[in-house]
Coordinates of C-alpha atoms in Angstrom, one line a residue:
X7 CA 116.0 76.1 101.2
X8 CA 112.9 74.1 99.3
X9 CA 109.8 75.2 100.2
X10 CA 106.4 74.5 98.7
X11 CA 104.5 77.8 98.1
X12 CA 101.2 79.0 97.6
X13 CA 100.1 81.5 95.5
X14 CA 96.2 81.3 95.5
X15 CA 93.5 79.3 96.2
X16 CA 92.5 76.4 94.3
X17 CA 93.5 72.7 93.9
X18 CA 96.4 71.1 95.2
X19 CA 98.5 71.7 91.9
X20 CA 98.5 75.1 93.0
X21 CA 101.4 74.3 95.1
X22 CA 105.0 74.9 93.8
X23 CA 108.1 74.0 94.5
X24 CA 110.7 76.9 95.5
X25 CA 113.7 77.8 96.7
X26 CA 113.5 80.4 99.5
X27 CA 115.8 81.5 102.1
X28 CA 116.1 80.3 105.6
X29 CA 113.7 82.3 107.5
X30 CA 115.5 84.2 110.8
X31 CA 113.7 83.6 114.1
X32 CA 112.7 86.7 116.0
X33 CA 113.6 86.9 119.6
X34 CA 110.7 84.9 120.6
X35 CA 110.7 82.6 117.9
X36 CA 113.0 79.1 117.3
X37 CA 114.2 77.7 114.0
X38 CA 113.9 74.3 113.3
X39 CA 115.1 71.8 111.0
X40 CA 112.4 70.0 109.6
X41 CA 112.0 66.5 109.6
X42 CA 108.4 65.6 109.1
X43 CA 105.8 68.6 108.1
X44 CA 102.2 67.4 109.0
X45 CA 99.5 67.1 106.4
X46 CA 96.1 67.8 107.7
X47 CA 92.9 68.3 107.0
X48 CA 92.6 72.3 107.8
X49 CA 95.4 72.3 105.5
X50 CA 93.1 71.3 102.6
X51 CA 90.6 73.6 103.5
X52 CA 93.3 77.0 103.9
X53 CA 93.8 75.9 100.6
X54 CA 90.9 76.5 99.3
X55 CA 89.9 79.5 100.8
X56 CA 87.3 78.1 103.4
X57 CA 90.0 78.4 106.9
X58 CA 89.1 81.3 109.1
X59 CA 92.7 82.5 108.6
X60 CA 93.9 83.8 105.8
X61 CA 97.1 84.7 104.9
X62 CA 98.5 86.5 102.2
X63 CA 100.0 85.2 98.8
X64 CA 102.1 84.0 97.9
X65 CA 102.7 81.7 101.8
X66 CA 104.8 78.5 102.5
X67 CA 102.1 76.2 103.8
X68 CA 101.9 73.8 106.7
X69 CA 101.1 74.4 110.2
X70 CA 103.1 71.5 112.3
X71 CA 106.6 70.4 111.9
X72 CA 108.9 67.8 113.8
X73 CA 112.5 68.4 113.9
X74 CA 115.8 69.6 115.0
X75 CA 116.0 72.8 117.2
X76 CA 118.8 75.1 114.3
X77 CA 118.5 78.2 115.9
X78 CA 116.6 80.3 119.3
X79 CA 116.0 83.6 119.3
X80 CA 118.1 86.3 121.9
X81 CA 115.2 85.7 124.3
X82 CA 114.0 81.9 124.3
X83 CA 115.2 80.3 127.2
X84 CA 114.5 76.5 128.0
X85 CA 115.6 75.4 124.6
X86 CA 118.9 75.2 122.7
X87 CA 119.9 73.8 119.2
X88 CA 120.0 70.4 118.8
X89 CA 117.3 69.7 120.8
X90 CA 114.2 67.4 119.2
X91 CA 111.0 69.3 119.1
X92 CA 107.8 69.6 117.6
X93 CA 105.7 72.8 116.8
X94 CA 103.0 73.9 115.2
X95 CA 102.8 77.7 113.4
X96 CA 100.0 79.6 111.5
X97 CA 102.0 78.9 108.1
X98 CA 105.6 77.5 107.1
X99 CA 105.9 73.9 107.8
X100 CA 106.1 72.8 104.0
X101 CA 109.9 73.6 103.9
X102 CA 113.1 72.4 105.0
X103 CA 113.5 74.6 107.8
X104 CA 110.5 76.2 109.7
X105 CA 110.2 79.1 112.7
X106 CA 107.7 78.8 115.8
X107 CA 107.5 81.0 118.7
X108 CA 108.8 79.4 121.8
X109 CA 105.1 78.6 123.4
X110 CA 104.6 76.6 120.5
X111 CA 107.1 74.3 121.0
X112 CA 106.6 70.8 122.3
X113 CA 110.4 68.7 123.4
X114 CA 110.0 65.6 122.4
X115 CA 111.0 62.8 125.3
X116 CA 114.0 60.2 124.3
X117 CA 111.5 57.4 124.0
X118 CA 109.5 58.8 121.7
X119 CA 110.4 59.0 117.7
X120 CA 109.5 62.0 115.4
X121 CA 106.8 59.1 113.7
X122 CA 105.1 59.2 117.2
X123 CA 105.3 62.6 118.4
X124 CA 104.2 64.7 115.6
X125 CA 101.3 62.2 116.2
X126 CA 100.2 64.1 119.4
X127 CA 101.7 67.5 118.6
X128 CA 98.2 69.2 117.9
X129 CA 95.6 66.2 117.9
X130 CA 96.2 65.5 121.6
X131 CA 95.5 69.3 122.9
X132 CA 91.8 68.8 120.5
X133 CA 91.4 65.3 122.1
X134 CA 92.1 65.9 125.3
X135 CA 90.2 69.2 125.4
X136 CA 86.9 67.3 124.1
X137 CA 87.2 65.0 126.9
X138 CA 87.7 66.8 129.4
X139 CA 87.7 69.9 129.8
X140 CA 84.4 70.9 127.0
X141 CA 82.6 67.4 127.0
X142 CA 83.7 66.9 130.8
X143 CA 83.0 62.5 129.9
X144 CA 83.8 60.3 132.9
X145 CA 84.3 56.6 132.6
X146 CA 81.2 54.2 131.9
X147 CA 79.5 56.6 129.2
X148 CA 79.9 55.2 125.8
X149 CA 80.5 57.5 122.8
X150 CA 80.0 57.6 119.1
X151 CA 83.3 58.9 117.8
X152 CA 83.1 60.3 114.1
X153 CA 85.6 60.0 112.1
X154 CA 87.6 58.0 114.1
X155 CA 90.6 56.8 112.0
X156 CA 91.4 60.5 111.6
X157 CA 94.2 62.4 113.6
X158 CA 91.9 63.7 116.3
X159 CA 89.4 60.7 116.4
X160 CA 92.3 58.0 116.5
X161 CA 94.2 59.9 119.6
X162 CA 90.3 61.0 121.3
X163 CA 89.8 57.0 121.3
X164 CA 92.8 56.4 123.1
X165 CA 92.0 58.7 125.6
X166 CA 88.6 57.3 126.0
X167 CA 89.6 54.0 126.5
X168 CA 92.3 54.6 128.8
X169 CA 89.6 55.4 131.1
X170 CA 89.1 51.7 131.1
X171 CA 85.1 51.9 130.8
X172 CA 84.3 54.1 128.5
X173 CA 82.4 52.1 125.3
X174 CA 83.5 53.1 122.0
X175 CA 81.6 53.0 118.6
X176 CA 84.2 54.4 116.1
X177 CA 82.8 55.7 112.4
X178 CA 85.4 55.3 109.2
X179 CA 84.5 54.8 105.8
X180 CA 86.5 51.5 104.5
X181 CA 87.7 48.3 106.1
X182 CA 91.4 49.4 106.2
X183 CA 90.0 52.2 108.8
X184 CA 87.9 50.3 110.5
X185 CA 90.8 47.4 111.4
X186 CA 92.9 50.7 112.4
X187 CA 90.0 51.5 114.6
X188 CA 90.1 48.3 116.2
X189 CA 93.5 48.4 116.9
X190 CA 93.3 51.6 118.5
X191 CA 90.5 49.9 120.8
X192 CA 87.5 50.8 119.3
X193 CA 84.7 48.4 121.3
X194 CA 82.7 48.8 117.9
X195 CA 83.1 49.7 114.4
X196 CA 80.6 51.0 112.0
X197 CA 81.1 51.4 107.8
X198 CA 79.6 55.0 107.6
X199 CA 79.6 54.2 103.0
X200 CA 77.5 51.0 104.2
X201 CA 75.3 51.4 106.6
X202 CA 73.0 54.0 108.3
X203 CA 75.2 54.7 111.2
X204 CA 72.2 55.4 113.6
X205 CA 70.6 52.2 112.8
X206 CA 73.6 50.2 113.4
X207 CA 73.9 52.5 117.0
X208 CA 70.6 51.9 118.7
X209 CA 71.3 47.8 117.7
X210 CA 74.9 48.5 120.0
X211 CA 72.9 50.4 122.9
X212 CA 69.6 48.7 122.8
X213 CA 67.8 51.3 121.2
X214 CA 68.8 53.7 123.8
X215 CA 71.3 55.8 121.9
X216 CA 75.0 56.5 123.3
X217 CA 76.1 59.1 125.9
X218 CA 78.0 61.3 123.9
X219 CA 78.5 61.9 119.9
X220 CA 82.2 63.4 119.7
X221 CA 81.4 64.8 115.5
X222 CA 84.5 66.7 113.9
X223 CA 82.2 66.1 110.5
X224 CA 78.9 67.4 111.2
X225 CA 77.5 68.3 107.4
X226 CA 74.6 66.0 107.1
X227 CA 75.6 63.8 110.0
X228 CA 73.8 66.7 112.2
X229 CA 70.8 65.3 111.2
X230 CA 71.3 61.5 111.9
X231 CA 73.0 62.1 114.9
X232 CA 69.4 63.0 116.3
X233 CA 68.6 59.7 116.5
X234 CA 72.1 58.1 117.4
X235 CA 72.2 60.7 121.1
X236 CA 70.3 59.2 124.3
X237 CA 67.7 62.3 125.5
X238 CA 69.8 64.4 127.3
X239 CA 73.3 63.2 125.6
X240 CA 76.0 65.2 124.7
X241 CA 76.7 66.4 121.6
X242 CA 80.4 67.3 121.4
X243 CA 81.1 69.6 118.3
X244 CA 84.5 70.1 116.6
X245 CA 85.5 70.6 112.3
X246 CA 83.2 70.4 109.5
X247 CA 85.3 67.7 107.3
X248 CA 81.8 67.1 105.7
X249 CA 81.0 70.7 105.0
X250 CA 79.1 73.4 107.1
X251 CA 75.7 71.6 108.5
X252 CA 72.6 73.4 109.5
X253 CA 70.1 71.8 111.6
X254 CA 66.4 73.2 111.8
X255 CA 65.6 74.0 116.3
X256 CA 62.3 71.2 116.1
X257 CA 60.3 69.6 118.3
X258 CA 62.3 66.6 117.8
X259 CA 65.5 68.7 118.7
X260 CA 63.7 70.2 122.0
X261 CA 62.6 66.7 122.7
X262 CA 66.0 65.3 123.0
X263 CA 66.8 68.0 125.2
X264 CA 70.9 67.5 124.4
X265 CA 73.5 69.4 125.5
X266 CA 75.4 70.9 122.6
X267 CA 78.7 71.4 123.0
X268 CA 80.3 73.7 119.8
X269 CA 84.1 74.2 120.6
X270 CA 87.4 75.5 119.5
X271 CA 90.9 75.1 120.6
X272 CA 91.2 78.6 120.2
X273 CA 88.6 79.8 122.9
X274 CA 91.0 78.5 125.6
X275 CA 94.7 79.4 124.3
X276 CA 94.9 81.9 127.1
X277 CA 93.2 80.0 129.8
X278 CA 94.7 77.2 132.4
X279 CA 92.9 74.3 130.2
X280 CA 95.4 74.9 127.7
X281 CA 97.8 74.1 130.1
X282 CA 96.0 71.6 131.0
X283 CA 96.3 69.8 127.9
X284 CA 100.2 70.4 127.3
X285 CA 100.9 68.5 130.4
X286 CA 98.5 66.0 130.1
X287 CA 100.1 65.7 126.0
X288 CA 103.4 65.7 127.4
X289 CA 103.0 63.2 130.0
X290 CA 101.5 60.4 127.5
X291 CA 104.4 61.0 124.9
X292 CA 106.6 60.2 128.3
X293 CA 104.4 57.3 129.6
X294 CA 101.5 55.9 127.2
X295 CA 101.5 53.6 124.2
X296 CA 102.3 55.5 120.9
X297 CA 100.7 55.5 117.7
X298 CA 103.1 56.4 114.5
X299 CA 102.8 57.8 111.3
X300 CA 100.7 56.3 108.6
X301 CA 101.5 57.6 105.7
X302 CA 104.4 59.5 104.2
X303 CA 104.8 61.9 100.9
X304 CA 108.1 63.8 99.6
X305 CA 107.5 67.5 100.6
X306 CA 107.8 68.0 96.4
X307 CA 104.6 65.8 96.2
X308 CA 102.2 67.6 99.0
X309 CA 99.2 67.8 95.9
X310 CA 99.4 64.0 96.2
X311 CA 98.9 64.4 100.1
X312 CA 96.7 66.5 99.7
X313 CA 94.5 64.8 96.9
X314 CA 95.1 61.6 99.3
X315 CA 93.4 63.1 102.0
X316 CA 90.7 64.6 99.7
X317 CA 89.9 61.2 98.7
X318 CA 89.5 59.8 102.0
X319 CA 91.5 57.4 102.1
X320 CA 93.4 58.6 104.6
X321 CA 94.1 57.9 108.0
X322 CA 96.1 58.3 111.4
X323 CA 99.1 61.3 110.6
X324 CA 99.7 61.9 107.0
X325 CA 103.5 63.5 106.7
X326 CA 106.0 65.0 104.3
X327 CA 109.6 64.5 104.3
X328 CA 111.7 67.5 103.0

């Protein structure tokens, strides 16, 4: 099979084009055939060095595939081949088939296309797991959502406004994000490359500030996100597309008096939340309006994805076709 492969760290050129052979799923794992491979973000950042985990070279990359159920291992149960899935892995997805361990798996419903489920596959668990169960928002607060043309921020603003109350400001960084952002239901949008976000905050609220600040950026936005918060906000922490921030403990921070909410999807893998959040993902791919893909790339041309997203102008799901 073609795969794309990585063989160290470095810019997205450092991706080649291979021909491997069809991986064989252990007993708990399922083989799929791959019909979209998600390009994200964290996938930039495992390759170049700054992810957490770190595989060895040379690795297939990708970490979420939609497709076609090939294979199960001797002891999945609950699935079968043929059956329309989507998955997410550790490493693999850049390739033309991809393995996942059965808990991994999401089935996708009959009214749902691959376009719109890979969608939700991964952004919906980070959304919903903000929200709820780590930010625990209720309807009537309004929130400053960073980022929010992204995959997380787009699907986090759906949530939010399902609620019916909730006030959004969405963040993006050209017009073509911010009319997504309306689309999506954003109350507000802001131009983060023209404007001092804060400013254009405290005209929304009336100088008060909003609620909650849901930032998957945080870099130097820590800093003006002090004076976006209401004292006693929330400050909902998740990514670092803007680099690692630092932010001094001050008067000014004590003065606020915010709760800081730092999280990860992986603190609650083993926990009922994470249950949680597959039902609750499951049961809007079965009844909720869908977004789709945005973009799409051959899987031969992931540096261009990648450089794509690097650039910014990115947003919704960016995908590869094998």
């Amino acid at each position: 099979m073609k795969a794309m492969q990585l063989k160290g760290y470095g810019a997205a050129d450092n991706y080649e084009l291979v021909d491997i052979p069809v991986p064989e799923p252990a007993d708990d794992e399922v083989l799929i055939k791959v019909a979209l491979a998600s390009a994200v973000y964290a996938d930039v950042v495992m390759r170049t060095g700054g992810y957490p985990f770190k595989p060895p070279f040379p690795y297939v990359g990708g970490r979420e595939v939609a497709g076609t159920i090939e294979k199960v291992g001797a002891k999945v149960e609950g699935l079968r081949p043929g059956m329309r899935v989507t998955a997410d892995m550790q490493t693999g997805a850049y390739a033309e088939y991809a393995v996942a361990k059965h808990g991994k798996i999401m089935i996708v419903p009959n009214r749902a296309s691959f376009d719109q489920a890979i969608v939700y596959h991964s952004n919906m668990l980070v959304a919903y797991l903000a929200y709820y169960t780590f930010g625990n928002l209720q309807p009537g607060e309004s929130i400053l959502v960073h980022a929010a043309a992204g995959g997380i921020g787009s699907v986090f603003t759906q949530i939010a406004k399902q609620r019916g109350t909730n006030m959004v400001i969405a963040l993006a960084s050209n017009d073509e994000k911010l009319d997504f952002c309306r689309k999506i239901g954003a109350d507000y949008v802001v131009n983060v490359s023209t404007s001092n976000y804060a400013d254009e905050v405290l005209r929304i609220t009336n100088g008060k500030g909003v609620d909650v600040s849901f930032n998957s950026v945080t870099g130097p936005t820590l800093r003006t996100d002090l004076h976006a918060i209401r004292q006693r906000g929330k400050w909902l922490l998740n990514g670092f597309a803007a680099g690692i921030g630092t932010l001094e403990i001050s008067a000014e921070l004590m003065l606020k008096s915010f709760t800081i909410i730092p999280f990860s999807i992986y603190s609650v893998v083993d926990r009922p939340e994470f249950k949680q959040a597959y039902d609750f993902r499951n049961n809007w791919l079965a009844t909720k309006e869908l977004l789709s893909v945005t973009r799409t790339f051959r899987l031969e041309d992931v540096a261009e994805a990648h450089r794509w997203i690097e650039s910014r102008r990115s947003f919704g799901k960016v995908v590869l076709i094998p």
